[in-house]
Short mmCIF file of C-alpha atoms and ligand atoms in Angstrom, two decimals:
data_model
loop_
_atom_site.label_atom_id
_atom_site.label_comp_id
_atom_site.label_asym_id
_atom_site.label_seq_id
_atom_site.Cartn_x
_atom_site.Cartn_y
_atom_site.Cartn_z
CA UNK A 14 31.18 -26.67 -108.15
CA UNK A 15 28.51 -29.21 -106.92
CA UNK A 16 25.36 -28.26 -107.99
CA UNK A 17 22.88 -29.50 -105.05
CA UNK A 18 20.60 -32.05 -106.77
CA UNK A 19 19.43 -30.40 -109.74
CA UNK A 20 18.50 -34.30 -111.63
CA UNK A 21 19.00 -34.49 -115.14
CA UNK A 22 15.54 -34.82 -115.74
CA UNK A 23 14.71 -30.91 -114.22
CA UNK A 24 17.95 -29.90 -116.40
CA UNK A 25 16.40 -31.11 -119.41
CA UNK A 26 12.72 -29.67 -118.95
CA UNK A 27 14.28 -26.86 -120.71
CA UNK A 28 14.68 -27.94 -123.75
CA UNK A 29 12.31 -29.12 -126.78
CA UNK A 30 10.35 -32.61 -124.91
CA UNK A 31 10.83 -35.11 -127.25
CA UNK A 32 14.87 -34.32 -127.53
CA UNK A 33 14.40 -34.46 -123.51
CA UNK A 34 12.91 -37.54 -123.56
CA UNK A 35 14.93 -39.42 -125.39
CA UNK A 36 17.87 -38.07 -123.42
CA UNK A 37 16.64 -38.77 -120.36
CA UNK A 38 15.71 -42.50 -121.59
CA UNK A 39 19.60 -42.87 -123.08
CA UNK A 40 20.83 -41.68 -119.73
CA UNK A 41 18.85 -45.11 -117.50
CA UNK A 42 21.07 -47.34 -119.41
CA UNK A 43 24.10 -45.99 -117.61
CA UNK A 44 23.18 -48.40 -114.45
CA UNK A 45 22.40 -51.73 -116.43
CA UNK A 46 26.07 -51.00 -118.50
CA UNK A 47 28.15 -50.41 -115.25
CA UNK A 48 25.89 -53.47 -113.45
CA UNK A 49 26.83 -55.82 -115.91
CA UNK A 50 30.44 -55.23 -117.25
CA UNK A 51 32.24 -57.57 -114.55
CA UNK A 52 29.81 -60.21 -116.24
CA UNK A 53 30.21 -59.34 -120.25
CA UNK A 54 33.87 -60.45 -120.50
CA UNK A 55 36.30 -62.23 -123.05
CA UNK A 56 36.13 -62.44 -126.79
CA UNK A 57 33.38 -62.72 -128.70
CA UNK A 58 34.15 -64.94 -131.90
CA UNK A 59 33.04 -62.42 -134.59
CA UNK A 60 34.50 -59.28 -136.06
CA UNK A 61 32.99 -55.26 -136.52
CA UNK A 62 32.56 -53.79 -139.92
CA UNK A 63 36.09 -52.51 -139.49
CA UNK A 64 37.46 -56.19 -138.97
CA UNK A 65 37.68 -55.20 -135.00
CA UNK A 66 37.39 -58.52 -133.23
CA UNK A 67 34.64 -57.43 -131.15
CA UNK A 68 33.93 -58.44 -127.53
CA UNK A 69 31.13 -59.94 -125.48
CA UNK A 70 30.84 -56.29 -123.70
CA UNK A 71 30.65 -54.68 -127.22
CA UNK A 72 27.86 -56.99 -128.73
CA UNK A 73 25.72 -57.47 -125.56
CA UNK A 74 25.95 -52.68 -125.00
CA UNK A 75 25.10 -52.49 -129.02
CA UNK A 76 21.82 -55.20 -128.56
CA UNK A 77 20.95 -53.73 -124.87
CA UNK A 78 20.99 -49.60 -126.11
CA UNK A 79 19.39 -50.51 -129.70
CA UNK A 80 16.36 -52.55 -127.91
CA UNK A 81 15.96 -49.30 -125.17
CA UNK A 82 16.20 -46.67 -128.06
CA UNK A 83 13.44 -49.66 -129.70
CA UNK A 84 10.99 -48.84 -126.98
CA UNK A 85 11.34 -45.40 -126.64
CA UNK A 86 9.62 -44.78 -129.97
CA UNK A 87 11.44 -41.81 -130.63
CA UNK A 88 14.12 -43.57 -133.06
CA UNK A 89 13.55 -44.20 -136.84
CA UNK A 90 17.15 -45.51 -137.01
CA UNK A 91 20.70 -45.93 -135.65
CA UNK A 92 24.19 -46.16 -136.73
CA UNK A 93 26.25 -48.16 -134.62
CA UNK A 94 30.00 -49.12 -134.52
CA UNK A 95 29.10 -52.49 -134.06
CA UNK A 96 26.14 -52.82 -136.91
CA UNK A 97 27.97 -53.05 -140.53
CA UNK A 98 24.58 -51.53 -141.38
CA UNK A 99 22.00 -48.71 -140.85
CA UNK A 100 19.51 -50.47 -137.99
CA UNK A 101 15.89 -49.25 -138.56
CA UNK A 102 14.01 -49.12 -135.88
CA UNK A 103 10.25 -47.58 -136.69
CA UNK A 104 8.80 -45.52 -139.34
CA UNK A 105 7.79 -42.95 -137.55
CA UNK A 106 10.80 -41.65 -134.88
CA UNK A 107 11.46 -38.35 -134.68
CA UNK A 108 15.49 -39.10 -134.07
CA UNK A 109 18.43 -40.73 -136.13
CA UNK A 110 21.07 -42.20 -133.77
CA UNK A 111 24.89 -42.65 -134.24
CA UNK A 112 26.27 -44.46 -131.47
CA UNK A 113 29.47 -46.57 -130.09
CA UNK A 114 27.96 -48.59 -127.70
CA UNK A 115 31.10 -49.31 -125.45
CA UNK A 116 34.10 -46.85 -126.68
CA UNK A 117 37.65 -48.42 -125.97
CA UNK A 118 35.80 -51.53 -124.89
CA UNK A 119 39.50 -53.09 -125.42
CA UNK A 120 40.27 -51.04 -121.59
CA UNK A 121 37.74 -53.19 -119.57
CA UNK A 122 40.17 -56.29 -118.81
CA UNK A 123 42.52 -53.48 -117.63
CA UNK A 124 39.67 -51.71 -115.78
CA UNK A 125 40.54 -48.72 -117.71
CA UNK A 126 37.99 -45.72 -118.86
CA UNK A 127 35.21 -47.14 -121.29
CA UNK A 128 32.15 -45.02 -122.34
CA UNK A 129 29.07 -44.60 -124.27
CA UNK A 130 28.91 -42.19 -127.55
CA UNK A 131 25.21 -41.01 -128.78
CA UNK A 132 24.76 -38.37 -131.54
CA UNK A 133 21.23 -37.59 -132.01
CA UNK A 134 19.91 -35.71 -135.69
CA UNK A 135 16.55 -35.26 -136.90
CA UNK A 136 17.99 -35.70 -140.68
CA UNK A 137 18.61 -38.91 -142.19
CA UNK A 138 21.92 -40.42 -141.64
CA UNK A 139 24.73 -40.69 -142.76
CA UNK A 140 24.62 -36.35 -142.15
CA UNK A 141 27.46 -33.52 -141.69
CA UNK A 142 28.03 -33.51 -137.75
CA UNK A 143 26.78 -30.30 -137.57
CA UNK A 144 23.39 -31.14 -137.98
CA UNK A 145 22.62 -32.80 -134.75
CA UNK A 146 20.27 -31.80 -132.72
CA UNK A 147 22.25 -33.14 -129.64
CA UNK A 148 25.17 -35.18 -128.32
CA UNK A 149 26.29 -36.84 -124.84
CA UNK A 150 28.46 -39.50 -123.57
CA UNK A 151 28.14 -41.66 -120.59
CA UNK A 152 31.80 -42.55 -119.29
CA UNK A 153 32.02 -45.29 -116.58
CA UNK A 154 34.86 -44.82 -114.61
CA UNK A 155 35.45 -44.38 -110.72
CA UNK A 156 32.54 -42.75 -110.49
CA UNK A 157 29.61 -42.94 -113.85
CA UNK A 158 29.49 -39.39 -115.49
CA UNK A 159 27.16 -38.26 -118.39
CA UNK A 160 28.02 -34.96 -120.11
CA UNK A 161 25.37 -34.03 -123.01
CA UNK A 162 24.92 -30.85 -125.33
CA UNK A 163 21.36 -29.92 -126.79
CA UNK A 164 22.98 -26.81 -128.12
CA UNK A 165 22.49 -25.13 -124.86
CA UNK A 166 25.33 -25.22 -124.20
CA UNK A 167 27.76 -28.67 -122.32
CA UNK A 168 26.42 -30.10 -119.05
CA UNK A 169 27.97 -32.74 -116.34
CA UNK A 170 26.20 -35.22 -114.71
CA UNK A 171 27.07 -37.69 -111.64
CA UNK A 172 25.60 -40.92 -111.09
CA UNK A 173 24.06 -41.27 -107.54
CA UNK A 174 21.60 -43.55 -105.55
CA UNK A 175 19.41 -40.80 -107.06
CA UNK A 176 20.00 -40.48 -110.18
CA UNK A 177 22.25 -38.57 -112.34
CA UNK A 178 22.46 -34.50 -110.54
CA UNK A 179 24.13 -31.99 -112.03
CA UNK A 180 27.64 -31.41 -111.17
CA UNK A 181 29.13 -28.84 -114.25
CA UNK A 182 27.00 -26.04 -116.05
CA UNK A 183 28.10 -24.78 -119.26
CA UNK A 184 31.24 -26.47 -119.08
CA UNK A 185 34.22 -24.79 -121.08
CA UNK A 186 37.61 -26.06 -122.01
CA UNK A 187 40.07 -24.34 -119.50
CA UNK A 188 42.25 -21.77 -120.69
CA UNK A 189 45.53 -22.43 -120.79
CA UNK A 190 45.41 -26.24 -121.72
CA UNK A 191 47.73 -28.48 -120.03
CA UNK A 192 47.29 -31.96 -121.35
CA UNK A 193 47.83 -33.87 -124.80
CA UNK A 194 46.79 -37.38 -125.69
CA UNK A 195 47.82 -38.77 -129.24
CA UNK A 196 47.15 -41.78 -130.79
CA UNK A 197 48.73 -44.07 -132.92
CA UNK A 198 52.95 -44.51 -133.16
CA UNK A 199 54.91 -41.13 -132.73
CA UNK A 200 57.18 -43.05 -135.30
CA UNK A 201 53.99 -42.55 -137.90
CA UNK A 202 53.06 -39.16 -137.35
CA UNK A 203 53.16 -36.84 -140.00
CA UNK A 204 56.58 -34.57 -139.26
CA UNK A 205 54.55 -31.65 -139.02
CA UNK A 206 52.59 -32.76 -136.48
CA UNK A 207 55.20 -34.61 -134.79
CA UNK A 208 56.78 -30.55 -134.38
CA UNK A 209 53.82 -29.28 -133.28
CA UNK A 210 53.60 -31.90 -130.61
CA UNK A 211 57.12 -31.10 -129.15
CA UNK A 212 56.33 -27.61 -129.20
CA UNK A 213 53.25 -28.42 -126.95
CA UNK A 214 55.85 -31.09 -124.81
CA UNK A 215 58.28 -26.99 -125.17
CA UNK A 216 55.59 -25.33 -123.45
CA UNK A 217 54.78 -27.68 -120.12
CA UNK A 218 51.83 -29.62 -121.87
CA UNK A 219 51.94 -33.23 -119.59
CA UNK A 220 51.04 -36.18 -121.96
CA UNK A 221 47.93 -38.10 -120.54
CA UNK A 222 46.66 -40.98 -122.73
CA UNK A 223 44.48 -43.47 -121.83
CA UNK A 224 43.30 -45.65 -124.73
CA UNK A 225 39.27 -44.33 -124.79
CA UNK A 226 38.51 -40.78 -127.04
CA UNK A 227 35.16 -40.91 -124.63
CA UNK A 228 37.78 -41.18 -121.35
CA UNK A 229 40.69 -38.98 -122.96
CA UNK A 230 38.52 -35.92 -124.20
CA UNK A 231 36.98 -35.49 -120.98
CA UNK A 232 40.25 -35.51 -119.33
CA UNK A 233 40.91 -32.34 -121.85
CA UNK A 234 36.91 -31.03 -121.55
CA UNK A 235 38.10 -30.73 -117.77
CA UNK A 236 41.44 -29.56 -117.91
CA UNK A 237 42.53 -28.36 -121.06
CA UNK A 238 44.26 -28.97 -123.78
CA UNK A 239 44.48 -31.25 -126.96
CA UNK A 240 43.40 -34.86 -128.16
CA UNK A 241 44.25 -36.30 -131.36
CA UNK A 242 43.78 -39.80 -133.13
CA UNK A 243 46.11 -37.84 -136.47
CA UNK A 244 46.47 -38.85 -139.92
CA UNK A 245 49.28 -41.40 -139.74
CA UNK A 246 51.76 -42.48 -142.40
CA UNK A 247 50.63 -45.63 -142.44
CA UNK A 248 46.82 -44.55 -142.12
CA UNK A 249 46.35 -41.23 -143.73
CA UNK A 250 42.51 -41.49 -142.26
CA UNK A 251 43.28 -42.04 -138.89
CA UNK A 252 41.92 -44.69 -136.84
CA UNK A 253 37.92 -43.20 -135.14
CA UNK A 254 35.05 -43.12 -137.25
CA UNK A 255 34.03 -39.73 -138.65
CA UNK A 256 30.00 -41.09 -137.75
CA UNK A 257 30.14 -42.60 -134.31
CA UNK A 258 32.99 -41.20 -132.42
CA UNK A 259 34.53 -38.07 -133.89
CA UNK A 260 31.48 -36.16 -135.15
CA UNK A 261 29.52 -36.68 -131.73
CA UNK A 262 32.74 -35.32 -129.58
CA UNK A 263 33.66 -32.32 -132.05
CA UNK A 264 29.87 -31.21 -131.58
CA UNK A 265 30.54 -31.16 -127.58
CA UNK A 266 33.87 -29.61 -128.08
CA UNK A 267 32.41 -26.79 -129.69
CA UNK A 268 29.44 -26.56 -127.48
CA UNK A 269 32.19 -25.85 -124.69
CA UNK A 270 34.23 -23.19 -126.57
CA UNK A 271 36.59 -25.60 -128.29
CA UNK A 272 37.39 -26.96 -131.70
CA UNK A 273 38.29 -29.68 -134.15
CA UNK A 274 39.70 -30.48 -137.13
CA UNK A 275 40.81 -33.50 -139.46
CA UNK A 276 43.99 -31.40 -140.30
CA UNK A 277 42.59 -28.78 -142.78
CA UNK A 278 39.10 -28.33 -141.68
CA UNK A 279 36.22 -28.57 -139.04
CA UNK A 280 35.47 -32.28 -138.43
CA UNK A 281 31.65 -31.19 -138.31
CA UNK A 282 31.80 -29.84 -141.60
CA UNK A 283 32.31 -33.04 -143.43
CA UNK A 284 30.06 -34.41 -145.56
CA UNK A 285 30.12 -38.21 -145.30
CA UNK A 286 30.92 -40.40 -147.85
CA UNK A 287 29.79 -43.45 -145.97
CA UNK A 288 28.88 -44.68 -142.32
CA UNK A 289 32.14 -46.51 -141.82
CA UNK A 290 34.31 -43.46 -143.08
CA UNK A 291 37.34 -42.57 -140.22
CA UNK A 292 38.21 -39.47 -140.21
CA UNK A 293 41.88 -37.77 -138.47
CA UNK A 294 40.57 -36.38 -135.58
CA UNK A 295 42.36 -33.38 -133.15
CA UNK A 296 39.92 -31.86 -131.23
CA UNK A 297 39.93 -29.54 -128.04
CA UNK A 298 41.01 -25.82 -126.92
CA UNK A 299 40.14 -23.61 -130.45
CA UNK A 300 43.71 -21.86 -129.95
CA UNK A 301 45.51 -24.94 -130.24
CA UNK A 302 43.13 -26.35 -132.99
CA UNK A 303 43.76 -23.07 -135.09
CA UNK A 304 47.65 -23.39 -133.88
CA UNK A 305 47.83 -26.96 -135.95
CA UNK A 306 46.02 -26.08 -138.83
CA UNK A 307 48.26 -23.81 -139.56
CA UNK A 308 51.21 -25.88 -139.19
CA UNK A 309 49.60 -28.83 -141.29
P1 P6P B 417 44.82 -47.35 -129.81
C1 P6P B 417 38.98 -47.40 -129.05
O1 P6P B 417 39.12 -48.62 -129.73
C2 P6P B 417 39.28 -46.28 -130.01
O2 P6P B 417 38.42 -46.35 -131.10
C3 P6P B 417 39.17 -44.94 -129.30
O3 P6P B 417 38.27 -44.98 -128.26
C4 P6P B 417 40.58 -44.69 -128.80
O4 P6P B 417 40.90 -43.30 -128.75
C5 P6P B 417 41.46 -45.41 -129.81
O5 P6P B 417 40.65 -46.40 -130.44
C6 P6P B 417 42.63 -46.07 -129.15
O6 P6P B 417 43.42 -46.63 -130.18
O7 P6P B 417 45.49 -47.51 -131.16
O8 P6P B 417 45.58 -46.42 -128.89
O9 P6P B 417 44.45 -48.64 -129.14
#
């Protein structure tokens, strides 16, 4: 339902300012990031923390967001998939960031979904997921969508000549599901999970995967159903980082009614070990979340 031009700034006047704020200041980058990805192309020549060669698009998002969260004055410091470090920015921000700059950057020579991942805590980092204060994701696809959670609950956003309006209140996962995405080779999936995935395939699920978490959970926030990066058996931690990706998306999947897990227990429960930790991540309707823990 198209909710006639409620902006995202009147939609966040109701929560605390400073949290506003600095959403509101995240959300302007979404322009300058869609503007310029037909110009950030091609290899960079250096390498991420996690030995990911890392492209111009990654390196030029992680220096453009870290320089606007800079001025807003509201960050003491962030965690980002392309930093091998903690970034301070200022002694005295109210906000720690974790962020992945340009999700699935590896889908922009195919002009496939990439997207922005910001989760915002007041507590020093690295911290449990569940302590943020807020999350949101900016997703640039055919149209430029930001969907954000200040624990009132998940709101939708569409990009338009004025501005980001609202377009989904309180958004829920859809009961049934119908869609799965998995990562990694079905050949390396645990057996158990490999059953529970043809018992899905059983029951009508259709198998949408699209190479982005940010662009494949929103495909289940809208229609239901199930996304996993799973332990594999030949990487028993999965492949998304527990910090920049997996924690921010669980905390919006519960927000909207759903769920996830790293196999035995709630993602946002984990306390991390370090900022580069990955974590197995399923994550979506709480049925099917409690369905595979079960199994596992
Ligand atoms: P694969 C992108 O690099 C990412 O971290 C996630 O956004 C995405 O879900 C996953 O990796 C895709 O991995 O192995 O399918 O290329």
């Amino acid at each position: 339902m198209m909710h006639m031009t409620k902006t995202i700034k009147e939609h966040l006047e109701g929560i605390d300012s400073d949290l506003g704020s600095l959403i509101l200041k995240i959300s302007g980058i979404a322009n300058t990031i869609s503007n310029e990805l037909p110009y950030r192309r091609g290899k960079a020549d250096t390498k991420n923390v996690f030995g990911e060669l890392q492209l111009v698009a990654d390196k030029w998002a992680d220096q453009f967001i870290i320089d606007e969260l800079r001025k807003s004055r509201l960050v003491k410091t962030v965690v980002s998939e392309e930093q091998p470090d903690l970034v301070k920015l200022s002694d005295t921000g109210t906000f720690n960031i974790t962020l992945d700059p340009l999700d699935g950057s590896s889908n922009i020579e195919s002009n496939n979904l990439v997207g922005t991942i910001v989760g915002i805590y007041k507590e020093d980092l690295p911290a449990p997921g569940k302590h943020q204060v807020a999350a949101m994701y900016i997703l640039y696809g055919p149209v430029t969508t930001l969907v954000y959670t200040a624990q009132n609950g998940v709101h939708e956003f569409l990009q338009t000549k004025k501005g980001f309006v609202l377009r989904g209140e309180n958004m829920k996962f859809p009961e049934p599901g119908k869609l799965y995405g998995i990562g990694g080779l079905r050949k390396d999936w645990l057996p158990s999970f490999r059953k529970y995935i043809e018992e899905l395939e059983t029951a009508g699920y259709k198998l949408r995967y699209g190479g982005s978490f940010v662009g494949d959970f929103n495909q289940i926030l809208h229609y239901g159903g199930i996304f996993a990066y799973p332990a594999l058996t030949t990487k028993p931690t999965g492949k998304l980082r527990l910090l920049v990706e997996s924690n921010t998306m669980s905390f919006i999947a519960k927000q909207a009614g759903g769920a996830s897990t790293n196999g035995k227990s709630s993602i946002l429960e984990i306390v991390p070990e370090s900022i580069t930790q990955r974590v197995p991540t399923c994550i979506g309707n709480k049925g099917l979340i409690e369905k595979l823990e079960k199994i596992l």
